[in-house]
């Protein structure tokens, strides 16, 4: 097995079979604050699936409705400008580590029912490629093809000319081991695919200030569902990445040829903060706290995620991710995008700038985005990666920008 592939798989399997104690003791070296990352099962559900929003810093709660609204805010579908559309995106994974066959694929479609209602569906598929497994003695344990997918259906409706609601149901499957036995440090344990169902709820508001300016806002609760279990040990189920995203957008159509949008999103996981080990040299208190952590229910966990950080209110604020972006359209044909994503160094440290371009020609729209990290203390599997989206818009009512 290639070293880079081994690293990638081990990082994923670590969330299934054990918790890394040392991680909770480390400090960032920047602020002296304890690292306390929030981990979940199937974090791929939080990754931007498209090259539009990923070009503007992963902003999407109130961006203009498009085919990828299932991920960002399903309520936007009610205001989408068109009758029927299909879109797909290809995202390479770990290209910085020269891994060739790991990728994220997304396929979505929507259909307008009437002037007030729209239905949509999407499929997210994450492949980790083919992996040759070996044991501690180097003996082959066979080949596996780990993968994850999520399929969802959405319904969105207008409440009035400025406000809409959306609801989605999602089927989730995470098969990271193909039933292989995995070492947990004390022996091998049997594993299984983890399955779950989840729901998304969104609200979206857009208001024309005048003939050339528009203001929009949105809130989106996603991945609210049952925990994931990767083995018969149901005492260590993983939380889904239940998430709250709120955002706003300001658009100015400068003239017939030029328009610009400015966007802001705030994002927070509705998952309990794990306990820390500082001052607990025997880890006895830590293990007691972890048992309580795993026993926390989904709804209780979502509520206490607003106040349970060991570092108090200041740590709760550090759990909020910030995305800002801007997009410019020329003659509703050519787009240029830029954005920035910030996450506290104590909560993962993802900090990066993004760039994107878009081209619309007749029914087709092509979008490209690029992610460049701005820090050296945190790696990103999408660093220096180009994402590509293709959208086919049928029977569009009018040709408007996507943000």
mmCIF file of C-alpha atoms in Angstrom:
data_model
loop_
_atom_site.group_PDB
_atom_site.id
_atom_site.type_symbol
_atom_site.label_atom_id
_atom_site.label_comp_id
_atom_site.label_asym_id
_atom_site.label_seq_id
_atom_site.Cartn_x
_atom_site.Cartn_y
_atom_site.Cartn_z
ATOM 1 C CA UNK A 1 0.000 0.000 0.000
ATOM 2 C CA UNK A 2 1.351 3.441 -0.836
ATOM 3 C CA UNK A 3 2.368 5.484 2.203
ATOM 4 C CA UNK A 4 0.129 8.406 1.289
ATOM 5 C CA UNK A 5 -2.870 6.135 0.867
ATOM 6 C CA UNK A 6 -2.111 4.441 4.171
ATOM 7 C CA UNK A 7 -2.054 7.806 5.918
ATOM 8 C CA UNK A 8 -5.382 8.803 4.400
ATOM 9 C CA UNK A 9 -7.097 5.569 5.378
ATOM 10 C CA UNK A 10 -5.660 5.547 8.882
ATOM 11 C CA UNK A 11 -6.981 9.041 9.488
ATOM 12 C CA UNK A 12 -10.458 7.890 8.528
ATOM 13 C CA UNK A 13 -10.361 4.596 10.401
ATOM 14 C CA UNK A 14 -9.196 6.420 13.519
ATOM 15 C CA UNK A 15 -12.646 7.964 13.826
ATOM 16 C CA UNK A 16 -14.191 4.481 13.773
ATOM 17 C CA UNK A 17 -12.157 2.512 16.262
ATOM 18 C CA UNK A 18 -10.538 4.919 18.706
ATOM 19 C CA UNK A 19 -10.031 8.460 19.927
ATOM 20 C CA UNK A 20 -6.565 9.991 19.764
ATOM 21 C CA UNK A 21 -5.771 11.004 23.310
ATOM 22 C CA UNK A 22 -2.641 12.951 22.496
ATOM 23 C CA UNK A 23 -4.564 15.305 20.234
ATOM 24 C CA UNK A 24 -6.453 16.705 23.196
ATOM 25 C CA UNK A 25 -3.238 17.684 25.013
ATOM 26 C CA UNK A 26 -1.563 19.593 22.211
ATOM 27 C CA UNK A 27 -1.599 23.362 21.904
ATOM 28 C CA UNK A 28 -1.595 25.343 18.715
ATOM 29 C CA UNK A 29 1.749 26.989 19.343
ATOM 30 C CA UNK A 30 0.028 30.218 18.310
ATOM 31 C CA UNK A 31 -2.272 31.067 21.183
ATOM 32 C CA UNK A 32 -1.446 28.514 23.863
ATOM 33 C CA UNK A 33 -5.035 27.326 23.795
ATOM 34 C CA UNK A 34 -5.766 23.611 23.859
ATOM 35 C CA UNK A 35 -6.694 21.975 20.590
ATOM 36 C CA UNK A 36 -10.101 20.393 20.865
ATOM 37 C CA UNK A 37 -11.317 19.358 17.441
ATOM 38 C CA UNK A 38 -14.932 18.307 16.949
ATOM 39 C CA UNK A 39 -15.008 15.064 14.981
ATOM 40 C CA UNK A 40 -18.016 13.395 13.363
ATOM 41 C CA UNK A 41 -18.809 10.447 11.188
ATOM 42 C CA UNK A 42 -18.971 11.049 7.436
ATOM 43 C CA UNK A 43 -17.525 14.580 7.402
ATOM 44 C CA UNK A 44 -17.681 14.451 3.584
ATOM 45 C CA UNK A 45 -21.269 15.701 3.988
ATOM 46 C CA UNK A 46 -19.846 19.121 4.876
ATOM 47 C CA UNK A 47 -17.525 19.453 1.876
ATOM 48 C CA UNK A 48 -18.602 21.915 -0.816
ATOM 49 C CA UNK A 49 -19.831 19.740 -3.712
ATOM 50 C CA UNK A 50 -19.666 22.400 -6.431
ATOM 51 C CA UNK A 51 -17.233 24.765 -8.119
ATOM 52 C CA UNK A 52 -19.542 27.773 -7.718
ATOM 53 C CA UNK A 53 -19.744 28.242 -3.950
ATOM 54 C CA UNK A 54 -16.306 26.688 -3.461
ATOM 55 C CA UNK A 55 -14.952 29.564 -5.543
ATOM 56 C CA UNK A 56 -16.364 32.155 -3.125
ATOM 57 C CA UNK A 57 -15.025 30.752 0.137
ATOM 58 C CA UNK A 58 -17.655 28.030 0.659
ATOM 59 C CA UNK A 59 -20.483 30.546 1.001
ATOM 60 C CA UNK A 60 -24.011 29.445 0.127
ATOM 61 C CA UNK A 61 -26.752 30.042 2.705
ATOM 62 C CA UNK A 62 -28.082 33.053 0.795
ATOM 63 C CA UNK A 63 -26.324 32.880 -2.570
ATOM 64 C CA UNK A 64 -28.637 33.034 -5.547
ATOM 65 C CA UNK A 65 -30.490 29.713 -6.083
ATOM 66 C CA UNK A 66 -28.823 27.149 -8.329
ATOM 67 C CA UNK A 67 -28.668 23.399 -8.927
ATOM 68 C CA UNK A 68 -26.392 22.951 -5.881
ATOM 69 C CA UNK A 69 -28.793 24.493 -3.362
ATOM 70 C CA UNK A 70 -29.445 21.070 -1.775
ATOM 71 C CA UNK A 71 -26.099 21.366 -0.007
ATOM 72 C CA UNK A 72 -26.228 25.055 0.951
ATOM 73 C CA UNK A 73 -29.879 25.888 1.622
ATOM 74 C CA UNK A 74 -32.699 23.818 0.148
ATOM 75 C CA UNK A 75 -35.253 26.632 0.587
ATOM 76 C CA UNK A 76 -33.583 28.532 -2.264
ATOM 77 C CA UNK A 77 -35.031 26.073 -4.787
ATOM 78 C CA UNK A 78 -38.421 27.767 -4.483
ATOM 79 C CA UNK A 79 -36.936 30.907 -6.067
ATOM 80 C CA UNK A 80 -34.765 29.166 -8.644
ATOM 81 C CA UNK A 81 -34.950 30.751 -12.080
ATOM 82 C CA UNK A 82 -35.762 27.955 -14.473
ATOM 83 C CA UNK A 83 -37.894 24.886 -15.100
ATOM 84 C CA UNK A 84 -35.442 21.973 -15.093
ATOM 85 C CA UNK A 85 -31.697 21.586 -14.641
ATOM 86 C CA UNK A 86 -29.015 18.927 -14.185
ATOM 87 C CA UNK A 87 -25.590 19.568 -12.689
ATOM 88 C CA UNK A 88 -22.513 17.528 -11.824
ATOM 89 C CA UNK A 89 -19.156 18.242 -10.175
ATOM 90 C CA UNK A 90 -15.869 16.346 -10.055
ATOM 91 C CA UNK A 91 -13.512 17.026 -7.129
ATOM 92 C CA UNK A 92 -10.078 15.338 -6.937
ATOM 93 C CA UNK A 93 -8.979 14.339 -3.430
ATOM 94 C CA UNK A 94 -5.516 14.508 -1.853
ATOM 95 C CA UNK A 95 -3.878 15.615 -5.096
ATOM 96 C CA UNK A 96 -1.098 17.237 -3.036
ATOM 97 C CA UNK A 97 -0.134 13.717 -1.914
ATOM 98 C CA UNK A 98 -0.223 12.336 -5.477
ATOM 99 C CA UNK A 99 -3.223 10.108 -4.783
ATOM 100 C CA UNK A 100 -4.802 9.496 -8.172
ATOM 101 C CA UNK A 101 -8.020 7.560 -7.554
ATOM 102 C CA UNK A 102 -9.688 9.313 -4.607
ATOM 103 C CA UNK A 103 -12.448 11.703 -5.635
ATOM 104 C CA UNK A 104 -15.764 13.278 -4.735
ATOM 105 C CA UNK A 105 -18.576 13.182 -7.291
ATOM 106 C CA UNK A 106 -21.857 15.068 -7.121
ATOM 107 C CA UNK A 107 -24.953 14.833 -9.303
ATOM 108 C CA UNK A 108 -28.052 16.968 -8.815
ATOM 109 C CA UNK A 109 -31.280 17.887 -10.575
ATOM 110 C CA UNK A 110 -34.355 19.966 -9.918
ATOM 111 C CA UNK A 111 -37.798 20.333 -11.505
ATOM 112 C CA UNK A 112 -40.208 23.204 -10.939
ATOM 113 C CA UNK A 113 -43.757 22.004 -10.167
ATOM 114 C CA UNK A 114 -45.423 25.421 -10.371
ATOM 115 C CA UNK A 115 -44.619 29.036 -9.598
ATOM 116 C CA UNK A 116 -44.449 28.301 -5.873
ATOM 117 C CA UNK A 117 -42.988 24.802 -5.577
ATOM 118 C CA UNK A 118 -39.887 22.916 -6.706
ATOM 119 C CA UNK A 119 -38.593 19.385 -6.158
ATOM 120 C CA UNK A 120 -34.948 18.330 -6.328
ATOM 121 C CA UNK A 121 -32.682 15.323 -5.854
ATOM 122 C CA UNK A 122 -28.954 14.871 -5.457
ATOM 123 C CA UNK A 123 -26.348 12.154 -5.030
ATOM 124 C CA UNK A 124 -22.974 12.635 -3.334
ATOM 125 C CA UNK A 125 -20.422 9.834 -3.815
ATOM 126 C CA UNK A 126 -16.974 9.722 -2.225
ATOM 127 C CA UNK A 127 -14.493 7.065 -3.354
ATOM 128 C CA UNK A 128 -11.240 6.253 -1.561
ATOM 129 C CA UNK A 129 -10.036 4.115 -4.456
ATOM 130 C CA UNK A 130 -8.685 0.583 -4.244
ATOM 131 C CA UNK A 131 -6.638 -0.283 -1.161
ATOM 132 C CA UNK A 132 -4.502 -3.347 -0.494
ATOM 133 C CA UNK A 133 -4.794 -4.191 3.210
ATOM 134 C CA UNK A 134 -1.976 -5.809 5.210
ATOM 135 C CA UNK A 135 -1.587 -6.860 8.845
ATOM 136 C CA UNK A 136 1.233 -5.997 11.264
ATOM 137 C CA UNK A 137 3.392 -8.781 9.778
ATOM 138 C CA UNK A 138 2.918 -7.485 6.253
ATOM 139 C CA UNK A 139 0.621 -10.334 5.222
ATOM 140 C CA UNK A 140 -2.121 -9.471 2.763
ATOM 141 C CA UNK A 141 -5.596 -9.015 4.177
ATOM 142 C CA UNK A 142 -7.201 -8.545 0.796
ATOM 143 C CA UNK A 143 -8.314 -5.579 -1.262
ATOM 144 C CA UNK A 144 -11.059 -3.166 -0.388
ATOM 145 C CA UNK A 145 -12.804 -0.254 -2.064
ATOM 146 C CA UNK A 146 -14.033 2.077 0.695
ATOM 147 C CA UNK A 147 -16.696 4.563 -0.293
ATOM 148 C CA UNK A 148 -19.476 6.743 1.063
ATOM 149 C CA UNK A 149 -22.648 8.082 -0.491
ATOM 150 C CA UNK A 150 -25.678 10.173 0.372
ATOM 151 C CA UNK A 151 -28.889 10.472 -1.635
ATOM 152 C CA UNK A 152 -31.496 13.106 -0.858
ATOM 153 C CA UNK A 153 -34.875 14.361 -2.035
ATOM 154 C CA UNK A 154 -35.989 17.955 -1.521
ATOM 155 C CA UNK A 155 -39.207 19.930 -1.604
ATOM 156 C CA UNK A 156 -39.201 23.737 -1.466
ATOM 157 C CA UNK A 157 -42.127 26.161 -1.480
ATOM 158 C CA UNK A 158 -42.686 29.908 -1.372
ATOM 159 C CA UNK A 159 -44.588 31.355 1.572
ATOM 160 C CA UNK A 160 -44.858 34.688 -0.207
ATOM 161 C CA UNK A 161 -42.950 36.660 -2.833
ATOM 162 C CA UNK A 162 -39.934 37.082 -0.561
ATOM 163 C CA UNK A 163 -39.830 34.053 1.766
ATOM 164 C CA UNK A 164 -39.520 30.284 1.254
ATOM 165 C CA UNK A 165 -39.033 27.053 3.185
ATOM 166 C CA UNK A 166 -37.288 23.824 2.194
ATOM 167 C CA UNK A 167 -37.172 20.269 3.550
ATOM 168 C CA UNK A 168 -34.984 17.330 2.532
ATOM 169 C CA UNK A 169 -34.733 13.671 3.457
ATOM 170 C CA UNK A 170 -31.360 11.953 3.118
ATOM 171 C CA UNK A 171 -30.223 8.320 2.971
ATOM 172 C CA UNK A 172 -26.632 7.872 4.144
ATOM 173 C CA UNK A 173 -24.194 4.965 3.731
ATOM 174 C CA UNK A 174 -20.564 4.951 4.881
ATOM 175 C CA UNK A 175 -18.607 1.800 3.979
ATOM 176 C CA UNK A 176 -14.982 2.472 4.916
ATOM 177 C CA UNK A 177 -13.777 -1.084 5.578
ATOM 178 C CA UNK A 178 -15.874 -3.418 3.362
ATOM 179 C CA UNK A 179 -16.439 -5.602 6.454
ATOM 180 C CA UNK A 180 -12.719 -5.979 7.208
ATOM 181 C CA UNK A 181 -11.506 -6.500 10.749
ATOM 182 C CA UNK A 182 -9.684 -3.399 12.010
ATOM 183 C CA UNK A 183 -7.186 -3.080 14.841
ATOM 184 C CA UNK A 184 -8.234 -0.941 17.793
ATOM 185 C CA UNK A 185 -4.879 -1.217 19.587
ATOM 186 C CA UNK A 186 -5.794 -4.253 21.664
ATOM 187 C CA UNK A 187 -6.890 -6.590 18.887
ATOM 188 C CA UNK A 188 -9.066 -6.775 15.803
ATOM 189 C CA UNK A 189 -12.731 -5.812 15.801
ATOM 190 C CA UNK A 190 -15.328 -6.577 13.153
ATOM 191 C CA UNK A 191 -16.698 -3.644 11.187
ATOM 192 C CA UNK A 192 -19.724 -2.984 9.031
ATOM 193 C CA UNK A 193 -21.084 -0.223 6.793
ATOM 194 C CA UNK A 194 -22.692 2.566 8.778
ATOM 195 C CA UNK A 195 -26.126 3.665 7.592
ATOM 196 C CA UNK A 196 -28.465 6.418 8.698
ATOM 197 C CA UNK A 197 -31.241 8.728 7.596
ATOM 198 C CA UNK A 198 -31.207 12.483 8.097
ATOM 199 C CA UNK A 199 -33.232 15.603 7.406
ATOM 200 C CA UNK A 200 -32.453 19.179 6.338
ATOM 201 C CA UNK A 201 -34.563 22.262 6.977
ATOM 202 C CA UNK A 202 -33.984 25.644 5.362
ATOM 203 C CA UNK A 203 -35.429 29.133 5.222
ATOM 204 C CA UNK A 204 -34.587 31.765 2.632
ATOM 205 C CA UNK A 205 -35.540 35.429 2.189
ATOM 206 C CA UNK A 206 -34.753 37.719 -0.721
ATOM 207 C CA UNK A 207 -35.803 41.343 -0.912
ATOM 208 C CA UNK A 208 -35.382 43.799 -3.803
ATOM 209 C CA UNK A 209 -34.124 47.077 -2.376
ATOM 210 C CA UNK A 210 -34.775 48.810 -5.694
ATOM 211 C CA UNK A 211 -34.524 47.981 -9.377
ATOM 212 C CA UNK A 212 -30.775 47.321 -9.225
ATOM 213 C CA UNK A 213 -30.101 46.098 -5.669
ATOM 214 C CA UNK A 214 -31.155 42.988 -3.771
ATOM 215 C CA UNK A 215 -30.641 41.755 -0.209
ATOM 216 C CA UNK A 216 -30.972 38.106 0.805
ATOM 217 C CA UNK A 217 -30.578 36.025 3.972
ATOM 218 C CA UNK A 218 -30.888 32.350 4.814
ATOM 219 C CA UNK A 219 -30.547 29.734 7.552
ATOM 220 C CA UNK A 220 -30.002 26.027 7.003
ATOM 221 C CA UNK A 221 -30.049 23.086 9.438
ATOM 222 C CA UNK A 222 -28.495 20.027 7.800
ATOM 223 C CA UNK A 223 -27.740 16.369 8.550
ATOM 224 C CA UNK A 224 -30.112 16.029 11.498
ATOM 225 C CA UNK A 225 -30.297 12.280 11.977
ATOM 226 C CA UNK A 226 -29.351 9.096 13.788
ATOM 227 C CA UNK A 227 -25.748 8.349 14.745
ATOM 228 C CA UNK A 228 -23.471 6.136 12.666
ATOM 229 C CA UNK A 229 -22.247 2.752 13.920
ATOM 230 C CA UNK A 230 -19.282 1.118 12.179
ATOM 231 C CA UNK A 231 -19.164 -2.001 14.383
ATOM 232 C CA UNK A 232 -21.297 -4.095 16.705
ATOM 233 C CA UNK A 233 -20.076 -1.942 19.589
ATOM 234 C CA UNK A 234 -23.009 0.461 19.793
ATOM 235 C CA UNK A 235 -21.417 2.306 22.706
ATOM 236 C CA UNK A 236 -19.216 4.287 20.304
ATOM 237 C CA UNK A 237 -21.576 5.576 17.648
ATOM 238 C CA UNK A 238 -20.421 8.614 15.710
ATOM 239 C CA UNK A 239 -22.485 11.783 15.427
ATOM 240 C CA UNK A 240 -23.537 12.891 11.971
ATOM 241 C CA UNK A 241 -22.138 16.330 11.053
ATOM 242 C CA UNK A 242 -25.332 18.126 12.090
ATOM 243 C CA UNK A 243 -24.775 21.710 11.104
ATOM 244 C CA UNK A 244 -26.232 25.222 11.258
ATOM 245 C CA UNK A 245 -25.386 27.687 8.482
ATOM 246 C CA UNK A 246 -26.639 31.261 8.373
ATOM 247 C CA UNK A 247 -25.709 33.834 5.775
ATOM 248 C CA UNK A 248 -26.515 36.943 3.816
ATOM 249 C CA UNK A 249 -25.962 38.356 0.337
ATOM 250 C CA UNK A 250 -25.981 41.814 -1.217
ATOM 251 C CA UNK A 251 -26.236 42.068 -5.018
ATOM 252 C CA UNK A 252 -25.887 45.186 -7.133
ATOM 253 C CA UNK A 253 -26.700 45.097 -10.837
ATOM 254 C CA UNK A 254 -24.483 48.027 -11.742
ATOM 255 C CA UNK A 255 -25.735 48.250 -15.316
ATOM 256 C CA UNK A 256 -26.930 45.970 -18.105
ATOM 257 C CA UNK A 257 -23.495 44.340 -18.400
ATOM 258 C CA UNK A 258 -22.057 44.293 -14.883
ATOM 259 C CA UNK A 259 -23.206 42.943 -11.524
ATOM 260 C CA UNK A 260 -21.479 42.148 -8.258
ATOM 261 C CA UNK A 261 -22.439 40.161 -5.162
ATOM 262 C CA UNK A 262 -20.934 40.207 -1.671
ATOM 263 C CA UNK A 263 -21.636 37.244 0.617
ATOM 264 C CA UNK A 264 -21.074 36.175 4.225
ATOM 265 C CA UNK A 265 -21.743 32.848 5.986
ATOM 266 C CA UNK A 266 -21.374 31.762 9.619
ATOM 267 C CA UNK A 267 -21.220 28.025 10.187
ATOM 268 C CA UNK A 268 -21.390 25.893 13.364
ATOM 269 C CA UNK A 269 -21.478 22.164 14.005
ATOM 270 C CA UNK A 270 -24.381 21.159 16.247
ATOM 271 C CA UNK A 271 -22.339 18.364 17.800
ATOM 272 C CA UNK A 272 -21.090 18.142 21.410
ATOM 273 C CA UNK A 273 -17.559 19.337 22.075
ATOM 274 C CA UNK A 274 -15.400 16.377 23.172
ATOM 275 C CA UNK A 275 -13.745 16.455 26.607
ATOM 276 C CA UNK A 276 -10.086 17.406 27.025
ATOM 277 C CA UNK A 277 -7.327 15.632 28.937
ATOM 278 C CA UNK A 278 -5.339 18.556 30.335
ATOM 279 C CA UNK A 279 -4.425 17.856 33.993
ATOM 280 C CA UNK A 280 -5.649 14.241 33.749
ATOM 281 C CA UNK A 281 -2.405 12.253 33.533
ATOM 282 C CA UNK A 282 -4.119 8.866 33.995
ATOM 283 C CA UNK A 283 -6.921 9.689 31.530
ATOM 284 C CA UNK A 284 -9.439 8.217 34.003
ATOM 285 C CA UNK A 285 -11.595 11.349 34.024
ATOM 286 C CA UNK A 286 -11.242 11.581 30.265
ATOM 287 C CA UNK A 287 -12.587 8.061 29.712
ATOM 288 C CA UNK A 288 -15.538 8.759 32.032
ATOM 289 C CA UNK A 289 -16.284 11.925 30.083
ATOM 290 C CA UNK A 290 -15.969 10.098 26.759
ATOM 291 C CA UNK A 291 -18.494 7.503 27.910
ATOM 292 C CA UNK A 292 -20.904 10.332 28.682
ATOM 293 C CA UNK A 293 -20.058 11.915 25.316
ATOM 294 C CA UNK A 294 -20.956 8.745 23.385
ATOM 295 C CA UNK A 295 -24.172 8.365 25.393
ATOM 296 C CA UNK A 296 -25.352 11.846 24.463
ATOM 297 C CA UNK A 297 -28.447 11.813 22.277
ATOM 298 C CA UNK A 298 -28.648 13.649 18.966
ATOM 299 C CA UNK A 299 -31.133 16.333 20.040
ATOM 300 C CA UNK A 300 -29.463 16.848 23.403
ATOM 301 C CA UNK A 301 -26.101 17.067 21.692
ATOM 302 C CA UNK A 302 -27.343 19.729 19.282
ATOM 303 C CA UNK A 303 -28.649 21.868 22.142
ATOM 304 C CA UNK A 304 -25.618 21.518 24.399
ATOM 305 C CA UNK A 305 -23.273 22.255 21.488
ATOM 306 C CA UNK A 306 -24.018 25.932 22.172
ATOM 307 C CA UNK A 307 -22.698 25.852 25.754
ATOM 308 C CA UNK A 308 -20.621 22.711 26.448
ATOM 309 C CA UNK A 309 -17.148 23.800 25.317
ATOM 310 C CA UNK A 310 -14.635 23.200 28.171
ATOM 311 C CA UNK A 311 -13.120 26.630 27.513
ATOM 312 C CA UNK A 312 -16.427 28.414 28.003
ATOM 313 C CA UNK A 313 -17.919 31.132 25.823
ATOM 314 C CA UNK A 314 -14.620 32.056 24.185
ATOM 315 C CA UNK A 315 -14.211 28.484 22.957
ATOM 316 C CA UNK A 316 -17.793 28.420 21.726
ATOM 317 C CA UNK A 317 -17.001 31.458 19.583
ATOM 318 C CA UNK A 318 -13.961 29.646 18.161
ATOM 319 C CA UNK A 319 -16.266 26.870 16.968
ATOM 320 C CA UNK A 320 -17.898 29.249 14.481
ATOM 321 C CA UNK A 321 -16.427 29.117 10.969
ATOM 322 C CA UNK A 322 -16.526 32.263 8.849
ATOM 323 C CA UNK A 323 -16.794 32.416 5.055
ATOM 324 C CA UNK A 324 -16.749 35.571 2.953
ATOM 325 C CA UNK A 325 -16.822 35.916 -0.810
ATOM 326 C CA UNK A 326 -17.479 38.065 -3.803
ATOM 327 C CA UNK A 327 -18.618 37.364 -7.342
ATOM 328 C CA UNK A 328 -18.624 39.500 -10.472
ATOM 329 C CA UNK A 329 -20.608 38.786 -13.663
ATOM 330 C CA UNK A 330 -20.025 40.355 -17.046
ATOM 331 C CA UNK A 331 -22.998 40.295 -19.418
ATOM 332 C CA UNK A 332 -24.354 37.347 -17.458
ATOM 333 C CA UNK A 333 -21.876 35.194 -19.356
ATOM 334 C CA UNK A 334 -18.496 35.372 -17.628
ATOM 335 C CA UNK A 335 -17.997 35.220 -13.841
ATOM 336 C CA UNK A 336 -15.016 35.842 -11.580
ATOM 337 C CA UNK A 337 -15.063 34.725 -7.933
ATOM 338 C CA UNK A 338 -12.910 35.031 -4.823
ATOM 339 C CA UNK A 339 -13.451 34.010 -1.199
ATOM 340 C CA UNK A 340 -11.881 33.283 2.163
ATOM 341 C CA UNK A 341 -12.652 30.588 4.742
ATOM 342 C CA UNK A 342 -11.562 30.835 8.387
ATOM 343 C CA UNK A 343 -11.573 28.184 11.106
ATOM 344 C CA UNK A 344 -9.851 28.597 14.475
ATOM 345 C CA UNK A 345 -6.491 26.847 14.833
ATOM 346 C CA UNK A 346 -7.850 25.103 17.943
ATOM 347 C CA UNK A 347 -10.769 23.662 15.969
ATOM 348 C CA UNK A 348 -8.985 22.306 12.905
ATOM 349 C CA UNK A 349 -7.216 25.360 11.542
ATOM 350 C CA UNK A 350 -8.585 25.291 7.997
ATOM 351 C CA UNK A 351 -7.855 28.714 6.589
ATOM 352 C CA UNK A 352 -7.753 29.206 2.850
ATOM 353 C CA UNK A 353 -8.455 31.537 -0.019
ATOM 354 C CA UNK A 354 -10.450 30.405 -3.032
ATOM 355 C CA UNK A 355 -10.715 31.548 -6.628
ATOM 356 C CA UNK A 356 -13.243 30.677 -9.298
ATOM 357 C CA UNK A 357 -14.427 31.413 -12.800
ATOM 358 C CA UNK A 358 -17.677 30.646 -14.584
ATOM 359 C CA UNK A 359 -18.730 30.614 -18.212
ATOM 360 C CA UNK A 360 -22.295 30.396 -19.493
ATOM 361 C CA UNK A 361 -23.018 29.512 -23.122
ATOM 362 C CA UNK A 362 -26.592 28.797 -24.250
ATOM 363 C CA UNK A 363 -27.874 25.938 -22.054
ATOM 364 C CA UNK A 364 -24.443 25.078 -20.646
ATOM 365 C CA UNK A 365 -22.584 26.530 -17.699
ATOM 366 C CA UNK A 366 -18.987 25.615 -16.789
ATOM 367 C CA UNK A 367 -17.504 26.517 -13.403
ATOM 368 C CA UNK A 368 -14.012 26.051 -12.006
ATOM 369 C CA UNK A 369 -12.628 26.717 -8.519
ATOM 370 C CA UNK A 370 -9.220 26.546 -6.869
ATOM 371 C CA UNK A 371 -8.315 26.345 -3.161
ATOM 372 C CA UNK A 372 -5.034 27.699 -1.758
ATOM 373 C CA UNK A 373 -4.236 27.272 1.983
ATOM 374 C CA UNK A 374 -3.077 30.370 3.846
ATOM 375 C CA UNK A 375 -1.533 28.620 6.874
ATOM 376 C CA UNK A 376 1.170 26.006 7.345
ATOM 377 C CA UNK A 377 -0.126 24.457 10.589
ATOM 378 C CA UNK A 378 -3.123 22.660 9.088
ATOM 379 C CA UNK A 379 -3.390 20.446 6.028
ATOM 380 C CA UNK A 380 -6.378 20.384 3.711
ATOM 381 C CA UNK A 381 -7.199 17.445 1.404
ATOM 382 C CA UNK A 382 -8.306 19.953 -1.253
ATOM 383 C CA UNK A 383 -5.196 22.140 -1.152
ATOM 384 C CA UNK A 384 -4.155 23.318 -4.616
ATOM 385 C CA UNK A 385 -7.060 21.435 -6.173
ATOM 386 C CA UNK A 386 -9.168 22.458 -9.183
ATOM 387 C CA UNK A 387 -12.847 21.518 -9.027
ATOM 388 C CA UNK A 388 -15.007 21.388 -12.139
ATOM 389 C CA UNK A 389 -18.795 21.751 -12.423
ATOM 390 C CA UNK A 390 -21.024 21.334 -15.472
ATOM 391 C CA UNK A 391 -24.637 22.498 -15.418
ATOM 392 C CA UNK A 392 -27.277 22.102 -18.119
ATOM 393 C CA UNK A 393 -30.178 24.537 -17.742
ATOM 394 C CA UNK A 394 -33.352 23.612 -19.627
ATOM 395 C CA UNK A 395 -36.153 26.088 -20.318
ATOM 396 C CA UNK A 396 -34.595 28.825 -18.230
ATOM 397 C CA UNK A 397 -37.031 31.691 -17.669
ATOM 398 C CA UNK A 398 -34.229 34.221 -17.872
ATOM 399 C CA UNK A 399 -30.468 34.236 -17.858
ATOM 400 C CA UNK A 400 -29.304 35.454 -14.449
ATOM 401 C CA UNK A 401 -26.081 35.057 -12.467
ATOM 402 C CA UNK A 402 -25.754 32.266 -9.941
ATOM 403 C CA UNK A 403 -24.773 34.486 -7.038
#
